[in-house]
PDB file of C-alpha atoms in Angstrom:
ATOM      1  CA  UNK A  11     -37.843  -4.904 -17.948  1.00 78.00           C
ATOM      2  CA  UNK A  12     -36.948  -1.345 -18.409  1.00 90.00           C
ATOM      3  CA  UNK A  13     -34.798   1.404 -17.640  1.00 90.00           C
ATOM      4  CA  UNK A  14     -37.253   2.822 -15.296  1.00 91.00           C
ATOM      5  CA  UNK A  15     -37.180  -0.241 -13.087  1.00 92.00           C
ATOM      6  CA  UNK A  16     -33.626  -0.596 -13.095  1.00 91.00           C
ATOM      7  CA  UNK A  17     -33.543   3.124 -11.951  1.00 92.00           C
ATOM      8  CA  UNK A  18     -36.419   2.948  -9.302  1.00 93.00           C
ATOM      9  CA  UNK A  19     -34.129  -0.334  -7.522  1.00 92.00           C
ATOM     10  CA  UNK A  20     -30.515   1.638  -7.549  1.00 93.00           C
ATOM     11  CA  UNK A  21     -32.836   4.441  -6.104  1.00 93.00           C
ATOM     12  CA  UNK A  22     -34.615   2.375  -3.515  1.00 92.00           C
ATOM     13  CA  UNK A  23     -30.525   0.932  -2.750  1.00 92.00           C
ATOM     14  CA  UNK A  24     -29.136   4.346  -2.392  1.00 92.00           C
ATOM     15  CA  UNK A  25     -31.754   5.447   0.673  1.00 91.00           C
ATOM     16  CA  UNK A  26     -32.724   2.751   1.639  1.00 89.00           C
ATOM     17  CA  UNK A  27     -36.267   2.574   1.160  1.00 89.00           C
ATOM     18  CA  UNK A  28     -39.007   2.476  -0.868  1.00 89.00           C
ATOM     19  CA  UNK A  29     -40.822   5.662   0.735  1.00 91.00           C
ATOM     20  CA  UNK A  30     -37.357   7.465   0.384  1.00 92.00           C
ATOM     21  CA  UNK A  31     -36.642   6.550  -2.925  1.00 90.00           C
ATOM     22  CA  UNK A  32     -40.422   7.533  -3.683  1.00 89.00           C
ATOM     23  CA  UNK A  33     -39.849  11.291  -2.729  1.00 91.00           C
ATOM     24  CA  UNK A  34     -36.301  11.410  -4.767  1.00 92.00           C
ATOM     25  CA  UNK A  35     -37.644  10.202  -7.616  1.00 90.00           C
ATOM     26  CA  UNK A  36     -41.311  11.729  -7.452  1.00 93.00           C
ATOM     27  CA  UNK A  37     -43.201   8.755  -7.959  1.00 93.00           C
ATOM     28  CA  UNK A  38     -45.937   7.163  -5.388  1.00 93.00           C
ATOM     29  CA  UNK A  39     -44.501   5.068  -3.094  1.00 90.00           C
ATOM     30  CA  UNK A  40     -46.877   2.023  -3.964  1.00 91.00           C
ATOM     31  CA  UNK A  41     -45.433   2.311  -7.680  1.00 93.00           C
ATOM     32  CA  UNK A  42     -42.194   1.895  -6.096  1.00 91.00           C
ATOM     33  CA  UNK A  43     -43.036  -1.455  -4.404  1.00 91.00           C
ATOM     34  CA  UNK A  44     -44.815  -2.669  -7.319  1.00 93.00           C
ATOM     35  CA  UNK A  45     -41.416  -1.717 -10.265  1.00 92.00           C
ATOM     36  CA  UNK A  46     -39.729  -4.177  -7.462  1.00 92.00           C
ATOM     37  CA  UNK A  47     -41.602  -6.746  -6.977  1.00 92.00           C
ATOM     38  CA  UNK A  48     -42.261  -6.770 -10.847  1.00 93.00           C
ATOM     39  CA  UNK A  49     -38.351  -7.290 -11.350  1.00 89.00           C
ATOM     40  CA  UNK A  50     -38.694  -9.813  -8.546  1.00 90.00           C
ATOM     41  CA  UNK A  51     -41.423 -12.116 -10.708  1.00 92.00           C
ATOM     42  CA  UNK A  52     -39.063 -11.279 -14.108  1.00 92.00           C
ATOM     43  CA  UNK A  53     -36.257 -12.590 -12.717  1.00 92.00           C
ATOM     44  CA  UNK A  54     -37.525 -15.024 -10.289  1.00 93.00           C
ATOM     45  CA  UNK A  55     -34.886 -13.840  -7.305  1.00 92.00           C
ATOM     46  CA  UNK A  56     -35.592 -12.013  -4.520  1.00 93.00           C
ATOM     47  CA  UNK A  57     -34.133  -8.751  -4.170  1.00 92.00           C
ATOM     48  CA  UNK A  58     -35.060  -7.608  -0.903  1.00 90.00           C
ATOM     49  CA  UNK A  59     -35.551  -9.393   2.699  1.00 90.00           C
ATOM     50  CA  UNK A  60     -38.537  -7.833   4.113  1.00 85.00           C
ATOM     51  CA  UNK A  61     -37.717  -7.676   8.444  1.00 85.00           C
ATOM     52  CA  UNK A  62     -39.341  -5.251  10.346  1.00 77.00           C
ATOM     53  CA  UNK A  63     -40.778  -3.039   8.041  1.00 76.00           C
ATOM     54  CA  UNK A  64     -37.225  -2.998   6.659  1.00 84.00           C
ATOM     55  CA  UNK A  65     -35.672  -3.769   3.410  1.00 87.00           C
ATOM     56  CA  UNK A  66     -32.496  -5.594   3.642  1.00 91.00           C
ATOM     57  CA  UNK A  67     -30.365  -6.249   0.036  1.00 93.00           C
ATOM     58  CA  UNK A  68     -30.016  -9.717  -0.465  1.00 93.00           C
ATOM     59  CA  UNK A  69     -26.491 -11.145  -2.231  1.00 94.00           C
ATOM     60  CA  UNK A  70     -28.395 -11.990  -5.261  1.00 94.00           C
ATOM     61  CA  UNK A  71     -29.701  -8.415  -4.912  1.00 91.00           C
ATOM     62  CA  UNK A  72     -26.454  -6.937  -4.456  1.00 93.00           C
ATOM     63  CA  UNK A  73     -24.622  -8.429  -7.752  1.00 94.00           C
ATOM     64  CA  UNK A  74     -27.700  -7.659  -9.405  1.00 93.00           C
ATOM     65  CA  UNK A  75     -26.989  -4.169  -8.537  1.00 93.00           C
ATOM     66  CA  UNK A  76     -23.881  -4.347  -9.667  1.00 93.00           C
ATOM     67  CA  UNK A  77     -25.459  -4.254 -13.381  1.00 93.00           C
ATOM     68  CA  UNK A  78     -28.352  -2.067 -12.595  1.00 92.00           C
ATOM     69  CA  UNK A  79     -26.359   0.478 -11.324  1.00 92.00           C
ATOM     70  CA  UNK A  80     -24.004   0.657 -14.337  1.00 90.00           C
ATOM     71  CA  UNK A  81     -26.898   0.193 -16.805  1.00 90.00           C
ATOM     72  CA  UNK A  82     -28.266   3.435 -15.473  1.00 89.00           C
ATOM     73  CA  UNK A  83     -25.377   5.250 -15.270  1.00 86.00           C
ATOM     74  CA  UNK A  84     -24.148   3.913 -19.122  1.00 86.00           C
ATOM     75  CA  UNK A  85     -27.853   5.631 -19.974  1.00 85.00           C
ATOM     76  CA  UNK A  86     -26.870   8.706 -18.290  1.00 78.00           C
ATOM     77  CA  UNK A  87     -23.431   8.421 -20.081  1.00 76.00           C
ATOM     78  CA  UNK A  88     -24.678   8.246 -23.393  1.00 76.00           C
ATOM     79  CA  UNK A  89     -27.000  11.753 -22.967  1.00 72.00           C
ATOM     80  CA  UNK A  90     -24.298  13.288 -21.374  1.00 67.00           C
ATOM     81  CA  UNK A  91     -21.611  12.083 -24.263  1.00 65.00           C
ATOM     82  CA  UNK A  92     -24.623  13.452 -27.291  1.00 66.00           C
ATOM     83  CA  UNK A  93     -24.433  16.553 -25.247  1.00 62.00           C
ATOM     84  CA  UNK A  94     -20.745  17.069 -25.910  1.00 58.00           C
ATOM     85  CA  UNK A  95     -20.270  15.908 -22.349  1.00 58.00           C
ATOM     86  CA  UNK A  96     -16.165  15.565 -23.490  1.00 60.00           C
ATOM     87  CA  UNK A  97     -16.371  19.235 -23.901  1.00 63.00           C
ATOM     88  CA  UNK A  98     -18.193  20.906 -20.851  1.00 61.00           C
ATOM     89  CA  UNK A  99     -19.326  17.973 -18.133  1.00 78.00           C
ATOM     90  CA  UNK A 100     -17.633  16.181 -15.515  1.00 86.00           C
ATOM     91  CA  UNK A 101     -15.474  13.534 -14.670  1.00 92.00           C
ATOM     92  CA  UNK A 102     -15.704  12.283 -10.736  1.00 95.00           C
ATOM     93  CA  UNK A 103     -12.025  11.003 -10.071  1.00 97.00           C
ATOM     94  CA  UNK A 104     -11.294   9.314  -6.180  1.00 97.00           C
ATOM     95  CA  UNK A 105      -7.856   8.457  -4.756  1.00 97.00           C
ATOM     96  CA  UNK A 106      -6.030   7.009  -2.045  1.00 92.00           C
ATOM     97  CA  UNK A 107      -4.821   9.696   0.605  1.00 88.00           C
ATOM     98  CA  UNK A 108      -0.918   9.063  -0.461  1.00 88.00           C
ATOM     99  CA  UNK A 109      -2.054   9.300  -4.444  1.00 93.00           C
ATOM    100  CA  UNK A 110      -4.293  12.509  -3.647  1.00 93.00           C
ATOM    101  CA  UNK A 111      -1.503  14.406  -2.025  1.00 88.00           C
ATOM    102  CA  UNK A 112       1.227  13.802  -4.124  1.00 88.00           C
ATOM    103  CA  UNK A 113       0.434  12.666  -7.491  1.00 93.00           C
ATOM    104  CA  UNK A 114      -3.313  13.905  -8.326  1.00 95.00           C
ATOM    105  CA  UNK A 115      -2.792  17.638  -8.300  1.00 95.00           C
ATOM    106  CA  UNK A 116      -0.710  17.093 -11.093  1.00 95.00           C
ATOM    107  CA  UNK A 117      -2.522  14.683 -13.433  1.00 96.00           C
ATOM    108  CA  UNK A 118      -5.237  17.031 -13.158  1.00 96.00           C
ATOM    109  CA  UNK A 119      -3.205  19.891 -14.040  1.00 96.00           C
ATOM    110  CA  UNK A 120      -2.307  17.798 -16.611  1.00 96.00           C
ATOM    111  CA  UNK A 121      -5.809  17.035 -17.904  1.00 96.00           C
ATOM    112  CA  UNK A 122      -6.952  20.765 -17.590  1.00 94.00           C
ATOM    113  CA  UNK A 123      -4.383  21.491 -20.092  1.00 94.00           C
ATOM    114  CA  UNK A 124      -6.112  19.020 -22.500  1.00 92.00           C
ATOM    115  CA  UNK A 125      -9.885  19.510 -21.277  1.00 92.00           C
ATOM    116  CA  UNK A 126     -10.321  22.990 -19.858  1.00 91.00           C
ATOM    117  CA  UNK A 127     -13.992  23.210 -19.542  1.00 87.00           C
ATOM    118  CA  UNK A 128     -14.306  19.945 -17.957  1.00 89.00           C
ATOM    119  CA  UNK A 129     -15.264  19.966 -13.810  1.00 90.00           C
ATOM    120  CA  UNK A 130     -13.289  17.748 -12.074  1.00 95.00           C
ATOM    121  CA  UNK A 131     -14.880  16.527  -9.274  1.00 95.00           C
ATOM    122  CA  UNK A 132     -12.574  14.983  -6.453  1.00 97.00           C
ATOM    123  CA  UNK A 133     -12.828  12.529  -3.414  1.00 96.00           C
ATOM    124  CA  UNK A 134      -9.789  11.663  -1.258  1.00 95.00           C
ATOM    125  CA  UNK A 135     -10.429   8.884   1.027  1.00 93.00           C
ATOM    126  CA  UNK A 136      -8.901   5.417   1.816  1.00 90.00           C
ATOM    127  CA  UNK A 137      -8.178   2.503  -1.005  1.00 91.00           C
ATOM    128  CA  UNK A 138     -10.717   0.354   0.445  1.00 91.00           C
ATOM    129  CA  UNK A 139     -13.868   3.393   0.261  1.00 93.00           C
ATOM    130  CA  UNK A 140     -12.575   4.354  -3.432  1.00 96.00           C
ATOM    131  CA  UNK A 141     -12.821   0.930  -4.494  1.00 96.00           C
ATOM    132  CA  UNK A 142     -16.508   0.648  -2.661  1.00 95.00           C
ATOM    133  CA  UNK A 143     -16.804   4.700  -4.551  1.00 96.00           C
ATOM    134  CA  UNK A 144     -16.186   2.490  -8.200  1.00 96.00           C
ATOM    135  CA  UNK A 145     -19.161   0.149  -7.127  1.00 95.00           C
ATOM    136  CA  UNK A 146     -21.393   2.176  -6.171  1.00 93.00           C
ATOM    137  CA  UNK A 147     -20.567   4.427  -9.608  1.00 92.00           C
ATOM    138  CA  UNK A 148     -20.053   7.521  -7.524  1.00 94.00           C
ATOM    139  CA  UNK A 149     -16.945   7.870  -8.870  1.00 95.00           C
ATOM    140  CA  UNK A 150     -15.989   7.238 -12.785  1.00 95.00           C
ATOM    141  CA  UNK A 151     -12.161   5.737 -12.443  1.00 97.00           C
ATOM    142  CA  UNK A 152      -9.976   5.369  -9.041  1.00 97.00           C
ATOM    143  CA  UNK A 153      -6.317   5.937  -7.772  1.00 97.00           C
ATOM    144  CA  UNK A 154      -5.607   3.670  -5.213  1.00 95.00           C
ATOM    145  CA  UNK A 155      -2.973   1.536  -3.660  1.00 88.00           C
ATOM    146  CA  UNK A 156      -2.267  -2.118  -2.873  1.00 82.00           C
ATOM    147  CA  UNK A 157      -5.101  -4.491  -3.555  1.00 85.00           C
ATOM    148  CA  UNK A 158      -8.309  -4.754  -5.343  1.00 91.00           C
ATOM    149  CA  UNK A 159     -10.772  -7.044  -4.013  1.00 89.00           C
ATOM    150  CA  UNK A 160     -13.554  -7.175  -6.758  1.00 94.00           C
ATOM    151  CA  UNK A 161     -13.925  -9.033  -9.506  1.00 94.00           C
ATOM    152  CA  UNK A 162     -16.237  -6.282 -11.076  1.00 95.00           C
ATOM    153  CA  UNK A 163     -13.578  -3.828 -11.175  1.00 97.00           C
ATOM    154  CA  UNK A 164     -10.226  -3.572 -13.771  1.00 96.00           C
ATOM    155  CA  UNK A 165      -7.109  -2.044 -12.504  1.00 95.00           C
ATOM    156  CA  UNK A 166      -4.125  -1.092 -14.474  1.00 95.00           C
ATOM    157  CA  UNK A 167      -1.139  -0.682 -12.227  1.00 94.00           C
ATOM    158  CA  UNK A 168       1.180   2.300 -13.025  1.00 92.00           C
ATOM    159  CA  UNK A 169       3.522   3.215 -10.324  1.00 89.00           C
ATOM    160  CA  UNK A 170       5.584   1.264  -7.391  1.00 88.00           C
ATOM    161  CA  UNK A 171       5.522   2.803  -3.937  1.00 87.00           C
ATOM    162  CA  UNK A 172       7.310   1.397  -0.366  1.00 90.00           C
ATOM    163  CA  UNK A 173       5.782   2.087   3.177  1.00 92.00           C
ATOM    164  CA  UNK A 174       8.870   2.694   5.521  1.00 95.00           C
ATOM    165  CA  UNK A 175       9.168   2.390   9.337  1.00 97.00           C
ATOM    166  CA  UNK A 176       9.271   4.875  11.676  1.00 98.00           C
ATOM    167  CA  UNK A 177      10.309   5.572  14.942  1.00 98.00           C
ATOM    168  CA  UNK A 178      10.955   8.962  17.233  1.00 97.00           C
ATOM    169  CA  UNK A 179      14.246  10.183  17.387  1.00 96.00           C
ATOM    170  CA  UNK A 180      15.391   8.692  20.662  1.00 94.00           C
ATOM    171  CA  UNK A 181      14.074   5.551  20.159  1.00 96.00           C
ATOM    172  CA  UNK A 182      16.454   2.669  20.059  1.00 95.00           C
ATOM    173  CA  UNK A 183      15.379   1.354  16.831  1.00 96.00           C
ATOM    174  CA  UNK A 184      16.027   4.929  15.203  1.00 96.00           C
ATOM    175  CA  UNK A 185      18.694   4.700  11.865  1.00 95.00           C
ATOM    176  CA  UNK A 186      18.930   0.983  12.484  1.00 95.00           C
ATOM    177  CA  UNK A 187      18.868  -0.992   9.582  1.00 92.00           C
ATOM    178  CA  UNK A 188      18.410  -4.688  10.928  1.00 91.00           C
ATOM    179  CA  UNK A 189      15.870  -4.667  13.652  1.00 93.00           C
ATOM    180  CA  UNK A 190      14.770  -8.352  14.216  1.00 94.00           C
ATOM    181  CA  UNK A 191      10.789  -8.632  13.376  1.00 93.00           C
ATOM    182  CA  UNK A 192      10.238 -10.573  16.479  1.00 92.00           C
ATOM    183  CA  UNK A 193      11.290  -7.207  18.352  1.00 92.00           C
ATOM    184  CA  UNK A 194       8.260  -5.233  17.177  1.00 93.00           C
ATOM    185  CA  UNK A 195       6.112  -7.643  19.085  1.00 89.00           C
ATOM    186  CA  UNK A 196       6.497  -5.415  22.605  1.00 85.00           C
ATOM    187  CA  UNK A 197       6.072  -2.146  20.844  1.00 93.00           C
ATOM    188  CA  UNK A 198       3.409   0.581  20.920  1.00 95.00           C
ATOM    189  CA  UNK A 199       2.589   1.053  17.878  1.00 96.00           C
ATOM    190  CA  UNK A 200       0.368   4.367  15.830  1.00 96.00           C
ATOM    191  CA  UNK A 201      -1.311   3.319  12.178  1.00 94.00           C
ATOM    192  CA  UNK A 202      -3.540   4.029   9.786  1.00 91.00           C
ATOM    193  CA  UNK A 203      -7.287   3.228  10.210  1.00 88.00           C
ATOM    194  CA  UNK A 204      -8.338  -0.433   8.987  1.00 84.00           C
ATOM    195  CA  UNK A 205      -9.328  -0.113   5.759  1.00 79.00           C
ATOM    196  CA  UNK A 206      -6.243   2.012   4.410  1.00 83.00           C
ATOM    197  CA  UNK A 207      -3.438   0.165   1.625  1.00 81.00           C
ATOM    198  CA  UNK A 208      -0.623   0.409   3.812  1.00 85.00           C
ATOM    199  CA  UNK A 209      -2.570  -1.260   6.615  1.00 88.00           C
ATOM    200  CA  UNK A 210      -3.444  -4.024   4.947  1.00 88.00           C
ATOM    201  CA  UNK A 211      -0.089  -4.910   3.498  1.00 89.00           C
ATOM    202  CA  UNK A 212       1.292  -4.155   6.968  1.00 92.00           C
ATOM    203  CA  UNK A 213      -1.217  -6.776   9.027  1.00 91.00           C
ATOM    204  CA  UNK A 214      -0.842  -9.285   6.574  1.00 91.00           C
ATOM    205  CA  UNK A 215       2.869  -9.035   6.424  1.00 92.00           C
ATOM    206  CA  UNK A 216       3.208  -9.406  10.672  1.00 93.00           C
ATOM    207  CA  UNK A 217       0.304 -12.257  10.238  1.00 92.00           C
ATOM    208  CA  UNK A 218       2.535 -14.140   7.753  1.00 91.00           C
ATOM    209  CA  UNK A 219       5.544 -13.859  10.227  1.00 90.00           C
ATOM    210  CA  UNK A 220       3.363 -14.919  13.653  1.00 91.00           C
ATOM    211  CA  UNK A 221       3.427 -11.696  14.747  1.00 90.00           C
ATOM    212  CA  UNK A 222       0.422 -10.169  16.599  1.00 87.00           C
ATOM    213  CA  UNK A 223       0.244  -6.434  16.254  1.00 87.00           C
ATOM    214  CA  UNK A 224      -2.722  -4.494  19.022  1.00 86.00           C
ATOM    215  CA  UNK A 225      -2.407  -0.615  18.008  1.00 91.00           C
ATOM    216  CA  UNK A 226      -2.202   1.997  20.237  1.00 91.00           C
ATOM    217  CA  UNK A 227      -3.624   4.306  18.247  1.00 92.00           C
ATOM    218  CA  UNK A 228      -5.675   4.750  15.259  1.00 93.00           C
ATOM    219  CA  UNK A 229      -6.270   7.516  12.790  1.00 92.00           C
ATOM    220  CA  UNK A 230      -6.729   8.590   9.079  1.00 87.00           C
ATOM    221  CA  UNK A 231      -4.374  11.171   9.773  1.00 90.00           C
ATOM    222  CA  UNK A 232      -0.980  10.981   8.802  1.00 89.00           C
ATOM    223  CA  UNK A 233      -0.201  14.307  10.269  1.00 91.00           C
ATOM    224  CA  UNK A 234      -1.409  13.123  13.511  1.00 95.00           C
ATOM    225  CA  UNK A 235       0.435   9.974  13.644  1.00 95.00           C
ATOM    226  CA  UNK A 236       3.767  11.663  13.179  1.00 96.00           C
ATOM    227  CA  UNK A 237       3.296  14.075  15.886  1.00 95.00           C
ATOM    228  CA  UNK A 238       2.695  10.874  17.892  1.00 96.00           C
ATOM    229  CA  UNK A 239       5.483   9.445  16.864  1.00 97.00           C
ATOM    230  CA  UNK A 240       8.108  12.379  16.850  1.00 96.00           C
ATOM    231  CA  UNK A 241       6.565  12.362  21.006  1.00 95.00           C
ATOM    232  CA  UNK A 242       7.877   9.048  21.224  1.00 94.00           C
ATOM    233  CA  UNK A 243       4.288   7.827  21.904  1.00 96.00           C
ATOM    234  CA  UNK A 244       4.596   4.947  19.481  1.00 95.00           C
ATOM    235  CA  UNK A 245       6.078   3.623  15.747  1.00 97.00           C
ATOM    236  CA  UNK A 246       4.554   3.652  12.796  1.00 97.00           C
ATOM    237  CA  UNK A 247       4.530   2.252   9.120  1.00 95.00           C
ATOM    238  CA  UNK A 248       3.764   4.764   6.515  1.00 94.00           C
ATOM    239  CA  UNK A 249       3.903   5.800   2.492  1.00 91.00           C
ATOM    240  CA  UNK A 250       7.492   7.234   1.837  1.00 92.00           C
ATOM    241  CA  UNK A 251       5.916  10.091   0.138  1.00 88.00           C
ATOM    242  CA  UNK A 252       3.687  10.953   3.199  1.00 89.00           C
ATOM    243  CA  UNK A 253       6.848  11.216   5.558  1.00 93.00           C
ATOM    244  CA  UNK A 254       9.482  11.826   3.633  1.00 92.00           C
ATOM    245  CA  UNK A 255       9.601  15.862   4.325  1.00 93.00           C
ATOM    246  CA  UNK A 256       9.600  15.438   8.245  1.00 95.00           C
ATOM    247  CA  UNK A 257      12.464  12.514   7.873  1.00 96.00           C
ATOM    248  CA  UNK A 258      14.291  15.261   5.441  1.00 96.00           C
ATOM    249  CA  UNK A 259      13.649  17.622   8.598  1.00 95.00           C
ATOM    250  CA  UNK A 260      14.981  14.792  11.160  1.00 95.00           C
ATOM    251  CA  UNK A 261      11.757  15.183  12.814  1.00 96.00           C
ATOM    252  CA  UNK A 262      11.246  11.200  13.420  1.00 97.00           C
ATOM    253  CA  UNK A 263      13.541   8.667  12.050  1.00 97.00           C
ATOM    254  CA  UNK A 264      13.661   5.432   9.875  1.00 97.00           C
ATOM    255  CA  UNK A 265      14.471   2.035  10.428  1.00 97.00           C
ATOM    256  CA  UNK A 266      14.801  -1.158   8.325  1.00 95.00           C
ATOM    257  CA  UNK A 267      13.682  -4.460   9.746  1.00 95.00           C
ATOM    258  CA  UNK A 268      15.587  -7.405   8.311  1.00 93.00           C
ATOM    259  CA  UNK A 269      14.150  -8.958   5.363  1.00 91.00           C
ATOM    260  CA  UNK A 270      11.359  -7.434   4.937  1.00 92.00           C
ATOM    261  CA  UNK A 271      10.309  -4.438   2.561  1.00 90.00           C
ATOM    262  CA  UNK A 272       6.757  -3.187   2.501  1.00 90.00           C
ATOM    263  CA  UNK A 273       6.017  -2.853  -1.620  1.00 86.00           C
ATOM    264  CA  UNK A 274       3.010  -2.149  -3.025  1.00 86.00           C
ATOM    265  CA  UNK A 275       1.608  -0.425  -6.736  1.00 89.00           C
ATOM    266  CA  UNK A 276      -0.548   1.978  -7.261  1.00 93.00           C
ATOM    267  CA  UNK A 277      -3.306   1.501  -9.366  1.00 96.00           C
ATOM    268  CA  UNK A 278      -5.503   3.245 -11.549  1.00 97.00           C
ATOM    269  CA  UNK A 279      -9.315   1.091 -11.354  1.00 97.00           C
ATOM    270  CA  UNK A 280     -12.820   1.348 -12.964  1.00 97.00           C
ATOM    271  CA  UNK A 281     -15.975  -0.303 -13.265  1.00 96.00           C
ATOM    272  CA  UNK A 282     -16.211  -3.120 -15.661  1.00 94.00           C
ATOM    273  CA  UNK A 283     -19.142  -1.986 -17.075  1.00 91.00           C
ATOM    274  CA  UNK A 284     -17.940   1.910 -17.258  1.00 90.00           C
ATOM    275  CA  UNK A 285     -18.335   3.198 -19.871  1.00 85.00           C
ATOM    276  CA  UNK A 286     -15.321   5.367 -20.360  1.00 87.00           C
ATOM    277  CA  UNK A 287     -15.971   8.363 -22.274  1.00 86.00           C
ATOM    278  CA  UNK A 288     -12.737  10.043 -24.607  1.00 87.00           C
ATOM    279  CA  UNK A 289     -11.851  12.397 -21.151  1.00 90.00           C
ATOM    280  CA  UNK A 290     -11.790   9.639 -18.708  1.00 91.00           C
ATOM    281  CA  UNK A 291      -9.665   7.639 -21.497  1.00 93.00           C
ATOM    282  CA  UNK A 292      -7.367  10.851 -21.305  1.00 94.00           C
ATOM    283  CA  UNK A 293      -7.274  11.071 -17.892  1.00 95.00           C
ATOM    284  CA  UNK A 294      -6.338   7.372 -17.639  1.00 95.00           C
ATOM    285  CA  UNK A 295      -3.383   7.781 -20.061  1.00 95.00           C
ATOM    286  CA  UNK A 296      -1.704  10.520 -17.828  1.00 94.00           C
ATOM    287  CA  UNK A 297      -1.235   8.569 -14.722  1.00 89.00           C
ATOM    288  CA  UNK A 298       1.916   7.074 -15.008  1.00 76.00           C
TER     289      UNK A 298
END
């Protein structure tokens, strides 16, 4: 097999098609079928499920893509590195919404200083999409928080962080320090989207003490869910960092429930099969 058929079924992933991938990549849409279906016969899997005119990935398909992706993008790596990519390309960096607003800006100040005519391209999103980012090698290393949940990518973990409770300011739990968990059962409560670190740790943590938790409200937006709370609308659970100007401004409060703290690391991830170029080594070495 070669490179070319790797390329043509990561292309033929990304849109979707084989008529799509035919137009990105300027090649005749039956020579796209045929690259796949000889990678099919090579390996003696099947890639694709073929319903309704429609390709579908099949799991086999999807680890082998795993490879395929990161074989490409190691060939793309090695032009870019002869090229004196260290000097004048790019490095594609993601992180967590907590990590992006409080610690990135600074590592990459940090990294200019070292590599000034490198690009930095950024993506700020939740852990869960920065880890899928890593996969799909749209991004070359990640910042994220809590968990990883594949065994394709390595994490090095290089900070501690704690999600705190919050309340509004006349809300009876507000400054306590020894609220009962079975209380929060009855209460409204405002969190971050499914999907997001603190969210997990926070589900998993009520599921592990019985506790059933049906939000009120929903939203990426931190900013939006302490409005909500400073109206008294709801509580919340968020990143210290995040709310730790408006509880310096008293505009919600804090509250402690007994015996439980919500800890979690942040992490700095990549692709197994990354190759990490001197820069992204750099980069790696500032986040601490």
């Amino acid at each position: 097999m070669t490179l070319r058929h790797l390329k043509i079924f990561v292309t033929v992933c990304e849109t979707g098609s084989a008529t799509a991938a035919g137009e990105k990549l300027h090649i005749a849409q039956p020579s796209i079928s045929l690259a796949i279906s000889e990678l099919e016969d090579y390996y003696g899997i099947k890639l694709f499920d073929r319903i309704a005119k429609r390709l579908h990935i099949t799991e086999v398909g999807k680890s082998f893509l795993q490879y395929a992706a990161h074989f490409v993008g190691l060939f793309e790596d090695m032009e870019k590195e002869i090229k004196n990519f260290d000097v004048t390309g790019i490095i594609r960096i993601g992180a967590s919404i907590t990590i992006g607003n409080y610690l990135l800006p600074g590592y990459i100040t940090q990294f200019k200083q070292i590599h000034p005519q490198m690009y930095v391209k950024v993506i700020i999103d939740n852990s869960e999409k920065i880890q899928q980012y890593i996969l799909s090698n749209q991004i070359d290393i990640g910042l994220i928080e809590g968990v990883v949940h594949s065994s394709y990518i390595i994490e090095h973990k290089f900070r501690d962080d704690e999600l705190v409770m919050v309340c509004g300011n006349d809300h009876p739990f507000a400054n306590q320090k020894n609220i009962e968990i079975s209380k929060l059962q009855g209460e409204s409560f405002i969190l971050r989207e499914a999907g997001s670190a603190g969210r997990e740790i926070f589900d998993s943590t009520m599921t592990s003490h019985g506790i059933e938790i049906l939000p009120a409200w929903e939203s990426t937006s931190t900013q939006a869910i302490v409005r909500a709370v400073q109206a008294n609308l709801g509580i919340s659970v968020l990143p210290y960092l995040l709310v730790k100007d408006s509880l310096d401004r008293k505009d919600i409060s804090q509250f402690q429930i007994n015996g439980i703290r919500f800890q979690r690391s942040f992490s700095v991830i990549y692709h197994q099969n990354k190759y990490l170029t001197e820069s992204a080594k750099d980069f790696i070495a500032l986040c601490k």
